[in-house]
Structure formats: structure tokens, C-alpha cells
CSV table of C-alpha atoms in Angstrom, one decimal:
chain,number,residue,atom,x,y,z
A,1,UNK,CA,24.1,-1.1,12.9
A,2,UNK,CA,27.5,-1.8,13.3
A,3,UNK,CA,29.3,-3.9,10.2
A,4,UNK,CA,30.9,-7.0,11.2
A,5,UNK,CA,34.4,-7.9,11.2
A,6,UNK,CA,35.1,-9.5,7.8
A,7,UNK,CA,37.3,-12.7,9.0
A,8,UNK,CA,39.2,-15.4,7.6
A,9,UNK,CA,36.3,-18.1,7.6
A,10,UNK,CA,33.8,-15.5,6.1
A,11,UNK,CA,37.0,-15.2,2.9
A,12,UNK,CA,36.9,-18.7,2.5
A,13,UNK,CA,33.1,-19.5,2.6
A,14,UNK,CA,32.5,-16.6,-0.2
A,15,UNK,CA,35.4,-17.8,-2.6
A,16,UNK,CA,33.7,-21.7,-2.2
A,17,UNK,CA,30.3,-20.1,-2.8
A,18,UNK,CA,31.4,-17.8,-5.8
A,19,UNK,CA,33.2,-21.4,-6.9
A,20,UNK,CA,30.1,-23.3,-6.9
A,21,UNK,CA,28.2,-20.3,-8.7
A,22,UNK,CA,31.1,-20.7,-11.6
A,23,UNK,CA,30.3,-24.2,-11.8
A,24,UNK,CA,26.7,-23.8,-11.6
A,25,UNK,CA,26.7,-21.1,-14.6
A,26,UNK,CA,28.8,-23.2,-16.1
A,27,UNK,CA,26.6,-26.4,-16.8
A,28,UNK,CA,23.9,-24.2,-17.9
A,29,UNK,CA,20.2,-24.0,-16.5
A,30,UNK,CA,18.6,-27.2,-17.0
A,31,UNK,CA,21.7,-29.0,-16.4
A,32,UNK,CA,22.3,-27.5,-12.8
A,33,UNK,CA,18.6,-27.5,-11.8
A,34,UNK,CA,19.3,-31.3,-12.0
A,35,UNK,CA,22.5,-31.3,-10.5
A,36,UNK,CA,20.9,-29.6,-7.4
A,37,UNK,CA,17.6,-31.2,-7.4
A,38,UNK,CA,19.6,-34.9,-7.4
A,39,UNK,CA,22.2,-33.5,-4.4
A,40,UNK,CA,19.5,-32.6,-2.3
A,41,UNK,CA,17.1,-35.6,-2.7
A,42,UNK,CA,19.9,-37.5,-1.9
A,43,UNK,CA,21.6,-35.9,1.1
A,44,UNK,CA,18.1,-33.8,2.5
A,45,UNK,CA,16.0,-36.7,3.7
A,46,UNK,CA,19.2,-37.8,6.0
A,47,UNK,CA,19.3,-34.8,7.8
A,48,UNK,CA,17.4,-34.6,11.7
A,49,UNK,CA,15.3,-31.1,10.0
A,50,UNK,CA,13.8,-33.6,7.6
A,51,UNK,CA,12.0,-34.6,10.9
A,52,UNK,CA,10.1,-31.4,10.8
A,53,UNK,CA,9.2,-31.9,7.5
A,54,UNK,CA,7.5,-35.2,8.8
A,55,UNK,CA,6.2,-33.7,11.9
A,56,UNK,CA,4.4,-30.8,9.8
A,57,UNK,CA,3.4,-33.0,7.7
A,58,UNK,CA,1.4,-35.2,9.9
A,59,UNK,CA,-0.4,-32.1,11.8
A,60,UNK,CA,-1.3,-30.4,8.8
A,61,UNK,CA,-2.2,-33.5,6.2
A,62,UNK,CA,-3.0,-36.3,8.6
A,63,UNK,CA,-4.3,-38.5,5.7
A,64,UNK,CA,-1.3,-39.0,5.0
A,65,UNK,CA,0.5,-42.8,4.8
A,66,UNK,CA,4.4,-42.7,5.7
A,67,UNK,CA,5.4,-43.4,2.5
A,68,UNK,CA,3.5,-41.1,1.4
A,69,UNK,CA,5.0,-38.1,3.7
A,70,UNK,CA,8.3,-39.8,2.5
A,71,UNK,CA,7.6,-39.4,-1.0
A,72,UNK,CA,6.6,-35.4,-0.2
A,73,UNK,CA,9.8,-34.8,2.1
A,74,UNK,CA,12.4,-36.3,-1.0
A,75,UNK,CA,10.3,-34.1,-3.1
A,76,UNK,CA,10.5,-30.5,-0.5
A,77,UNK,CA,14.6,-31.4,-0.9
A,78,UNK,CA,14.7,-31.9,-4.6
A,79,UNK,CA,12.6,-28.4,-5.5
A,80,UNK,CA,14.6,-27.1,-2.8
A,81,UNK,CA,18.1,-28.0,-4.7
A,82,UNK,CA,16.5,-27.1,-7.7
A,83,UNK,CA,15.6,-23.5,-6.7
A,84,UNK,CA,19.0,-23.0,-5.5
A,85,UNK,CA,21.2,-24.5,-8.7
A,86,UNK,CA,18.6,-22.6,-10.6
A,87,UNK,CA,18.8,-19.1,-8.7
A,88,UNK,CA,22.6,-18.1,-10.9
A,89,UNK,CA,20.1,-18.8,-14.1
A,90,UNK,CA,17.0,-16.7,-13.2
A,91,UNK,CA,18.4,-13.6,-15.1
A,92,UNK,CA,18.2,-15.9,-18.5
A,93,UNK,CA,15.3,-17.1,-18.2
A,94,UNK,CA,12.9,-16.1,-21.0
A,95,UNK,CA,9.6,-15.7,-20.9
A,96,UNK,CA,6.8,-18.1,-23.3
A,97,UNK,CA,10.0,-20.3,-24.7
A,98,UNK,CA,8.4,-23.4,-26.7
A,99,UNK,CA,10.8,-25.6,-24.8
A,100,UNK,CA,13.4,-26.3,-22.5
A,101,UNK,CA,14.0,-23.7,-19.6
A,102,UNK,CA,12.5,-20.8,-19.3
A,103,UNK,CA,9.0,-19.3,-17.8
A,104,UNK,CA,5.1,-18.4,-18.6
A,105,UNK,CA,2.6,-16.2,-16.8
A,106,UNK,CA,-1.0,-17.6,-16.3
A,107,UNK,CA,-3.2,-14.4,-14.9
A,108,UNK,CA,-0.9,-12.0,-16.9
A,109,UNK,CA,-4.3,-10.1,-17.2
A,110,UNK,CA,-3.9,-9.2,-13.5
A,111,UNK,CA,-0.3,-7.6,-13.7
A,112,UNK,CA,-1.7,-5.6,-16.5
A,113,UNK,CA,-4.4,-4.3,-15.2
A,114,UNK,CA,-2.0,-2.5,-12.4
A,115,UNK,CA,0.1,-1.5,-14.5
A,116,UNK,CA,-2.4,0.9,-16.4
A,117,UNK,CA,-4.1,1.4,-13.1
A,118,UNK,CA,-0.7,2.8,-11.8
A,119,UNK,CA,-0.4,3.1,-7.4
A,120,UNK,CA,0.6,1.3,-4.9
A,121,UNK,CA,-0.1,-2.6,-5.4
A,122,UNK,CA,1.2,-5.5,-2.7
A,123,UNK,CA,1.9,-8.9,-4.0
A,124,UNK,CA,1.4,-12.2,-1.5
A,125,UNK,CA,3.1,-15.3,-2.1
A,126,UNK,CA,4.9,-17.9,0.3
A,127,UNK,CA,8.2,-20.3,-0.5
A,128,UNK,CA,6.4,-22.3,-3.1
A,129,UNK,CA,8.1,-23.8,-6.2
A,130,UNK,CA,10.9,-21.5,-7.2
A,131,UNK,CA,9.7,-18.4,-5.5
A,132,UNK,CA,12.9,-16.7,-7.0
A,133,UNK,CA,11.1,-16.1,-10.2
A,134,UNK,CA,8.2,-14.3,-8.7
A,135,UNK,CA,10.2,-10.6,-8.7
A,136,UNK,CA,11.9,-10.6,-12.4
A,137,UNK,CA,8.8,-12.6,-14.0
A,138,UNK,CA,6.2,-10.4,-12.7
A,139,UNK,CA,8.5,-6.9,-13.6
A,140,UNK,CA,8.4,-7.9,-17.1
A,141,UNK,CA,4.7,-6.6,-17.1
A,142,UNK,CA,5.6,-3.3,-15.7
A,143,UNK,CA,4.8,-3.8,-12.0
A,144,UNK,CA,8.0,-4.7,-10.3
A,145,UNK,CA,8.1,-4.9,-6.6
A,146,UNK,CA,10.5,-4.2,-3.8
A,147,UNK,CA,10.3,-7.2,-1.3
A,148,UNK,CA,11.4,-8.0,2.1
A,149,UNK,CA,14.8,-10.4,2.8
A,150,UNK,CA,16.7,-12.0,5.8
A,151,UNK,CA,20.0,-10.7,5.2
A,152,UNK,CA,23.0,-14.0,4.9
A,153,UNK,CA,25.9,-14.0,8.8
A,154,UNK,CA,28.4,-13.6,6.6
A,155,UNK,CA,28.3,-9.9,4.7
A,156,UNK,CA,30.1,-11.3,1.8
A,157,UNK,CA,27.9,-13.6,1.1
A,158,UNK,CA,25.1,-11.7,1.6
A,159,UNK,CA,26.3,-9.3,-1.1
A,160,UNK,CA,26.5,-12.0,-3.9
A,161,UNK,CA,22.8,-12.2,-2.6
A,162,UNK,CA,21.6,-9.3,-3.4
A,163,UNK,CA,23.9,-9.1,-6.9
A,164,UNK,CA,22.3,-12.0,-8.1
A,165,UNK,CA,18.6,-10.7,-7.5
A,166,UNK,CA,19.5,-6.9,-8.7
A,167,UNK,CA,21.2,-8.9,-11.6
A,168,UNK,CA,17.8,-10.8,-12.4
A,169,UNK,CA,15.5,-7.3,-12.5
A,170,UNK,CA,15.7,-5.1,-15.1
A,171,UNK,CA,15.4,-1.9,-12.5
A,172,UNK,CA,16.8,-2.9,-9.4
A,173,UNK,CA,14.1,-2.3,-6.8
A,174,UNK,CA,14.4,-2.2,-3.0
A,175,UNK,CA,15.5,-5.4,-0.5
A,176,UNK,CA,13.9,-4.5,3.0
A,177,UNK,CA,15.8,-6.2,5.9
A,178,UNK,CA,13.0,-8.2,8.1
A,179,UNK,CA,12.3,-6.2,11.6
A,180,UNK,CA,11.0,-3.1,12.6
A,181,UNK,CA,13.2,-0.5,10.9
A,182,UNK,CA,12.4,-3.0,7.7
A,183,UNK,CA,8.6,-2.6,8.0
A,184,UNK,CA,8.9,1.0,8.3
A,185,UNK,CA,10.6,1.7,5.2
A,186,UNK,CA,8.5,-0.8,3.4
A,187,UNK,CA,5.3,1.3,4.5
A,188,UNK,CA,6.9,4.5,3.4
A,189,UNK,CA,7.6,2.8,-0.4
A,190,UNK,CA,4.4,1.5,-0.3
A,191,UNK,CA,2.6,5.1,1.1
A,192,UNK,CA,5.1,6.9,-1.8
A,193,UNK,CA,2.6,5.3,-4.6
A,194,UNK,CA,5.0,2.3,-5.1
A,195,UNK,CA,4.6,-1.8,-4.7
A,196,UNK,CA,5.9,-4.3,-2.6
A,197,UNK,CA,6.1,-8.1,-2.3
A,198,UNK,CA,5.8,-10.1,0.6
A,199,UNK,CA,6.0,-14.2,1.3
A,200,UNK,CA,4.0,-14.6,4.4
A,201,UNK,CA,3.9,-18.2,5.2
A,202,UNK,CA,6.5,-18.6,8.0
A,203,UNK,CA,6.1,-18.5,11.3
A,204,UNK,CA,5.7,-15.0,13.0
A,205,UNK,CA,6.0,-15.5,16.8
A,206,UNK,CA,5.1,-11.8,17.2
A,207,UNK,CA,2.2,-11.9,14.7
A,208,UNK,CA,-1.8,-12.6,15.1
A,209,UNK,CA,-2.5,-16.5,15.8
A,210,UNK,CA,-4.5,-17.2,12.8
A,211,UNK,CA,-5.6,-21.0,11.2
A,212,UNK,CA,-3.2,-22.9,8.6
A,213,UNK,CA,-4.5,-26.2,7.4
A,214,UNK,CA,-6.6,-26.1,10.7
A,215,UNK,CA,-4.6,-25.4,13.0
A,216,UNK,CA,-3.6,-22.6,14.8
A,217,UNK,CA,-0.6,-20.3,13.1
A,218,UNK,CA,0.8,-17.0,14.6
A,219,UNK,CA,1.3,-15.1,11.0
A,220,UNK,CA,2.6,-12.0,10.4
A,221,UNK,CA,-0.1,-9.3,10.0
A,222,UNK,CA,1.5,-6.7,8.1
A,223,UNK,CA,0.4,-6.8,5.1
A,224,UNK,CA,-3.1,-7.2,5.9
A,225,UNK,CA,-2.9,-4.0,8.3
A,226,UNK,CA,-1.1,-1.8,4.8
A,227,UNK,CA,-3.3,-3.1,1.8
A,228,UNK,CA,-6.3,-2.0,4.6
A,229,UNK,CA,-4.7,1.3,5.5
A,230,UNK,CA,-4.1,2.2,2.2
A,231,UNK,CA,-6.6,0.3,0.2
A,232,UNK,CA,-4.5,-0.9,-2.3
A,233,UNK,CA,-4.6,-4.1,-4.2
A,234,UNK,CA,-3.4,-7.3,-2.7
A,235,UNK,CA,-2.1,-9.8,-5.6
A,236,UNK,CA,-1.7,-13.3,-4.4
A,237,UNK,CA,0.3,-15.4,-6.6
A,238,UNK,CA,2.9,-18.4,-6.6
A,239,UNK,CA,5.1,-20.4,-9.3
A,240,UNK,CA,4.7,-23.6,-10.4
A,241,UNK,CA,7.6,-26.6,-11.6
A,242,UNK,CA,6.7,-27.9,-14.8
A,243,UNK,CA,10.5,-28.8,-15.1
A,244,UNK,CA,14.1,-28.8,-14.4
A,245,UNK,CA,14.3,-24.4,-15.1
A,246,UNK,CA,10.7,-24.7,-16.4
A,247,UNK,CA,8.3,-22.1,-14.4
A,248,UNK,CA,5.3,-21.2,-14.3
A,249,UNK,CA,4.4,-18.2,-12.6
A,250,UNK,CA,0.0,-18.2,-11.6
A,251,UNK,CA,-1.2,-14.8,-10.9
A,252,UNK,CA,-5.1,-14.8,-9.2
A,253,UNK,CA,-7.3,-11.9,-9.0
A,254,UNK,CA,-7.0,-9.1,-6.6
A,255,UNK,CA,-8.0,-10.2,-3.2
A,256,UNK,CA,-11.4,-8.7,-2.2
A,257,UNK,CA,-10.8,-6.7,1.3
A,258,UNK,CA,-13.1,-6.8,4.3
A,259,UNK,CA,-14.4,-3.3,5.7
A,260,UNK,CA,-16.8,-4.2,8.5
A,261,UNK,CA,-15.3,-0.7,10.3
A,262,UNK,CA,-13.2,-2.9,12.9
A,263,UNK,CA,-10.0,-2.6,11.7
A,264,UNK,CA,-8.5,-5.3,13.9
A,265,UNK,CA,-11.1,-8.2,13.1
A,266,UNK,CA,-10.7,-6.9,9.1
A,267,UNK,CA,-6.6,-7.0,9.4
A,268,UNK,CA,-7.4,-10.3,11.4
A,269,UNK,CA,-10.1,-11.5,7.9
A,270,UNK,CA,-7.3,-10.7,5.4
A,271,UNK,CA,-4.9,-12.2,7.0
A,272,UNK,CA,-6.6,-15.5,7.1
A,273,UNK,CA,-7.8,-15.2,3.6
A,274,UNK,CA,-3.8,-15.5,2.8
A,275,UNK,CA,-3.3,-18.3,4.9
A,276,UNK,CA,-6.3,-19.9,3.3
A,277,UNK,CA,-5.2,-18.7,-0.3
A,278,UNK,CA,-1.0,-20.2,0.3
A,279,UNK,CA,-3.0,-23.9,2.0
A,280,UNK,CA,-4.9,-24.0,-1.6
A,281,UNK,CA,-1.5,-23.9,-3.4
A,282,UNK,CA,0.5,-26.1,-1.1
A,283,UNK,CA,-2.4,-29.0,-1.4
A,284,UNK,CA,-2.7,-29.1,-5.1
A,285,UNK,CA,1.5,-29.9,-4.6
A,286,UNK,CA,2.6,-30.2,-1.2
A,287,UNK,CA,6.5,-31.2,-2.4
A,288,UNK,CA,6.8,-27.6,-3.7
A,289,UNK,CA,6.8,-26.2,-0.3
A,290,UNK,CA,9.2,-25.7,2.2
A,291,UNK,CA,8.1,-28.0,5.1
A,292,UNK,CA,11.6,-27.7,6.8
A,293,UNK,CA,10.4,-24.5,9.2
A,294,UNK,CA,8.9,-24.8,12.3
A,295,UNK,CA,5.6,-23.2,10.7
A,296,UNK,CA,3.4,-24.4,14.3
A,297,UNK,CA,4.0,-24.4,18.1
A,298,UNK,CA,5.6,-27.2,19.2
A,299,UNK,CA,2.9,-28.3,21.7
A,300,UNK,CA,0.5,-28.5,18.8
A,301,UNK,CA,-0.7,-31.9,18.2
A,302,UNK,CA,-3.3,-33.0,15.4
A,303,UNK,CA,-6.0,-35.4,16.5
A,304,UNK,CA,-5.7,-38.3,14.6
A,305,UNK,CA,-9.8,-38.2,13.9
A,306,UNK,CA,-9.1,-34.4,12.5
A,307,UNK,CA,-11.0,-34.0,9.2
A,308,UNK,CA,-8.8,-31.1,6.6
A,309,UNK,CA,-9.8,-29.8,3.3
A,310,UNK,CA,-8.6,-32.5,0.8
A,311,UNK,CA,-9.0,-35.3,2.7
A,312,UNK,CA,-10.1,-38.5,2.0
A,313,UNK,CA,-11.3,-40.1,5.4
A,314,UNK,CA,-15.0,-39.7,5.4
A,315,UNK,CA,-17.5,-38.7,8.4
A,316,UNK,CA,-18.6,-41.4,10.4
């Protein structure tokens, strides 16, 4: 791959980006997670992706009033504000702190559990709350994971990145590039004995059409396909706000995996026991998620009589 050409606009956006980190480190953690959260809330709602955030909205929740898809949009843009002020702090954060910011771990049990068991483990989460935290919180049981990224245009940038994150971990691990070559060298870590991470709730247009909150969703398949090839543990797990650099990071049971002896239909059962597992989360607090990505075809349209899970219309 060639490098690209390192010009004068690329300079400038990396000097107002390590600014704005200065500043951000320098009003501390709770104190910027507020700055960010209030920014966002503000500005967020005004811009024309907010519209996805309705439109998703209304196909996947359609019990949903307007005001109350309002309220839910306002609140996407504040976590989303928050998780980025926040992200300069993760490194800091401590772990069971009586007050003020910090994080706990609800299902520690789980993480311990592989860590004595030892071999290759994949974690499954999706962008909920500060998903940031997931990585460093869960290596402070013993079972860090190397996880997949989308690499920033400008290179510069894109190197703060990935100093910030390898600043957060004890042990640096691993950041695979999305794509082919990216999958292949996530399969060999994971073949080598070793454990991986992987947020599958965006849109794969290349994946295996599976359902989300009812509806048909093309998702990526490849984590079902490894945990079934290798039979290794798949971890589902997601953090929670309780505050401004408050976390809670909720770790569930290993997943249970299908072996019916068809490996497609199994890949394609896994895969929609994560998509069912992420719709659990995002329901119990749909403003933690990021509602901004085109996460269904556009031609999809919910029938206004659909019933979900959650809702409150009743049969007739």
C-alpha cells in the first residue's frame, strides 16, 4: 500500500487535533466528558445525518412519538461527544473508584474464567456507550484482545489514533485494518492461540442479510464463521454510562454455539444470535448507540402496524 503524501492541510488538521487533545487533558476527565457531551447535543441534532438517526429510528422502534425519537437523537450526540472528550482520559481511568470517574466490571467472572482457561477467546460488542473502554477494562483481567479499526485519511492523525489506544493498554496488542488482508491476519492471531475483539453492528454490504430489530440487516459474518471453525469462546459484552467518565463495562456468559453439521445455516445462527444479543442492549438505552450509520437498505420501509420486542402497541 502506498503511503500518502503528507500535505499542508493534513499539518494543519493534526496540530488543531493535538491542540484540542491539550485542552481536553487539560480540564481533566469529568470536566471534558461535559464539555464534549454539551458541544455535541448542541451542534449534532442540526446537522442533515441526524436525519438518519430519525429515519433508523422510526424502522427499527416504530412505537416511537417524535419527541420521543428527538429526545433519543440529542441523547446519540451527547454520548457521542462524551466518548470522544473522554477518549484522551481512558488511560486514567481506574477501575471500582467510590466516586467520580472511573470504571467497574459486572460479569468479571467471565474474563476470569478465560484467563485460567487460557486459548483463543473472541469478544463481541457494537458502538454502545463508550465502547473505547471495552479493550483496556477488559485487559485488566488478563485477557486483552487485539481488535479490528478503520484507519483516519489523514496518516497523522491516524497515528495519534492508535498512540492514544496503545497508550490506554498495558501491552499494546494488535489494530487490524478492516478488509481482506485485515481478516486474514486476524484469523492467523486468533488460529496462534490468541484473542480478538470485534464490534459488529454496522452495516456489511458484503456480509449475510440477517434480522436487526426485525428487519432485514446484511452483517458481517466473520466472527461467526472463526469462533465455529475454531470453537473458541465468543464473549458478548458492552459498556454502560452511569456518568460524565463513569463506565460500566457488562460482560455476559459465553455464547452457546450451534453445531447442526451445516456450517453455513450455524455461521448464519450465530450470527443472528449477535444481532439479537447488540438489539437487547440498544433497547434497554437506545441514546447510547450510534444511530448516525446507515445500519439498513434504503428501500427498507417499516409498516406502521409492525409489532418489535419492547413495544407497547398491543395485538388487535
Amino acid at each position: 500500500m502506498t503511503t500518502p503524501r503528507i500535505t499542508l492541510a493534513m499539518r494543519a488538521e493534526a496540530i488543531a487535533v493535538r491542540a484540542a487533545l491539550w485542552l481536553l487533558r487539560r480540564l481533566g476527565p469529568e470536566a471534558a466528558s461535559n464539555l464534549g457531551g454539551r458541544f455535541c447535543r448542541s451542534i449534532g441534532p442540526l446537522l442533515p445525518v441526524s436525519n438518519v438517526a430519525d429515519k433508523n429510528l422510526r424502522m427499527a422502534m416504530p412505537e416511537l412519538t417524535a419527541k420521543e425519537r428527538k429526545r433519543i437523537v440529542r441523547g446519540v450526540w451527547e454520548n457521542l461527544g462524551r466518548t470522544v472528550a473522554e477518549f484522551p482520559h481512558i488511560a486514567s481511568l481506574k477501575e471500582n473508584t467510590p466516586s467520580g470517574p472511573g470504571f467497574d466490571v459486572v460479569g468479571a467472572e467471565h474474563l476470569i474464567a478465560q484467563a485460567e482457561r487460557g486459548g483463543p477467546v473472541l469478544f463481541v460488542s457494537g458502538h454502545i456507550g463508550n465502547w473505547e473502554m471495552l479493550p483496556p477494562g477488559v485487559a485488566h483481567y488478563g485477557v486483552g484482545f487485539a481488535s479490528f479499526y478503520r484507519a483516519a485519511g489523514n496518516p497523522l492523525v491516524d497515528r495519534i489514533i492508535r498512540d492514544l489506544r496503545d497508550a490506554a493498554m498495558a501491552d499494546p496488542l494488535p489494530l487490524f485494518a478492516k478488509g481482506a488482508k485485515g481478516a486474514k491476519e486476524a484469523l492467523r492471531w486468533v488460529s496462534a492461540g490468541n484473542r480478538l475483539g470485534m464490534l459488529t453492528d454496522q452495516k456489511m454490504n458484503d456480509g449475510i442479510e440477517a434480522r436487526f430489530f426485525g428487519l432485514p440487516a446484511m452483517t458481517a459474518p466473520a466472527l461467526a464463521a472463526m469462533a465455529l471453525k475454531l470453537r473458541c469462546p465468543v464473549i458478548p459484552g458492552h459498556v454502560q454510562r452511569l456518568g460524565p467518565a463513569r463506565l460500566r463495562i457488562v460482560v455476559e456468559p459465553p455464547m452457546m454455539l450451534p453445531d447442526s453439521g451445516n456450517r453455513q445455516a450455524d455461521v448464519a445462527t450465530l450470527t443472528q444470535a449477535i444481532n439479537d444479543q447488540l438489539e437487547t442492549w440498544i433497547r434497554e438505552r437506545p441514546e447510547s448507540w450510534l444511530w448516525l450509520h446507515r445500519r439498513w437498505p434504503k428501500h427498507i420501509q417499516a409498516p406502521t402496524n409492525r409489532l418489535t420486542k419492547g413495544s407497547n402497541m398491543s395485538e388487535k
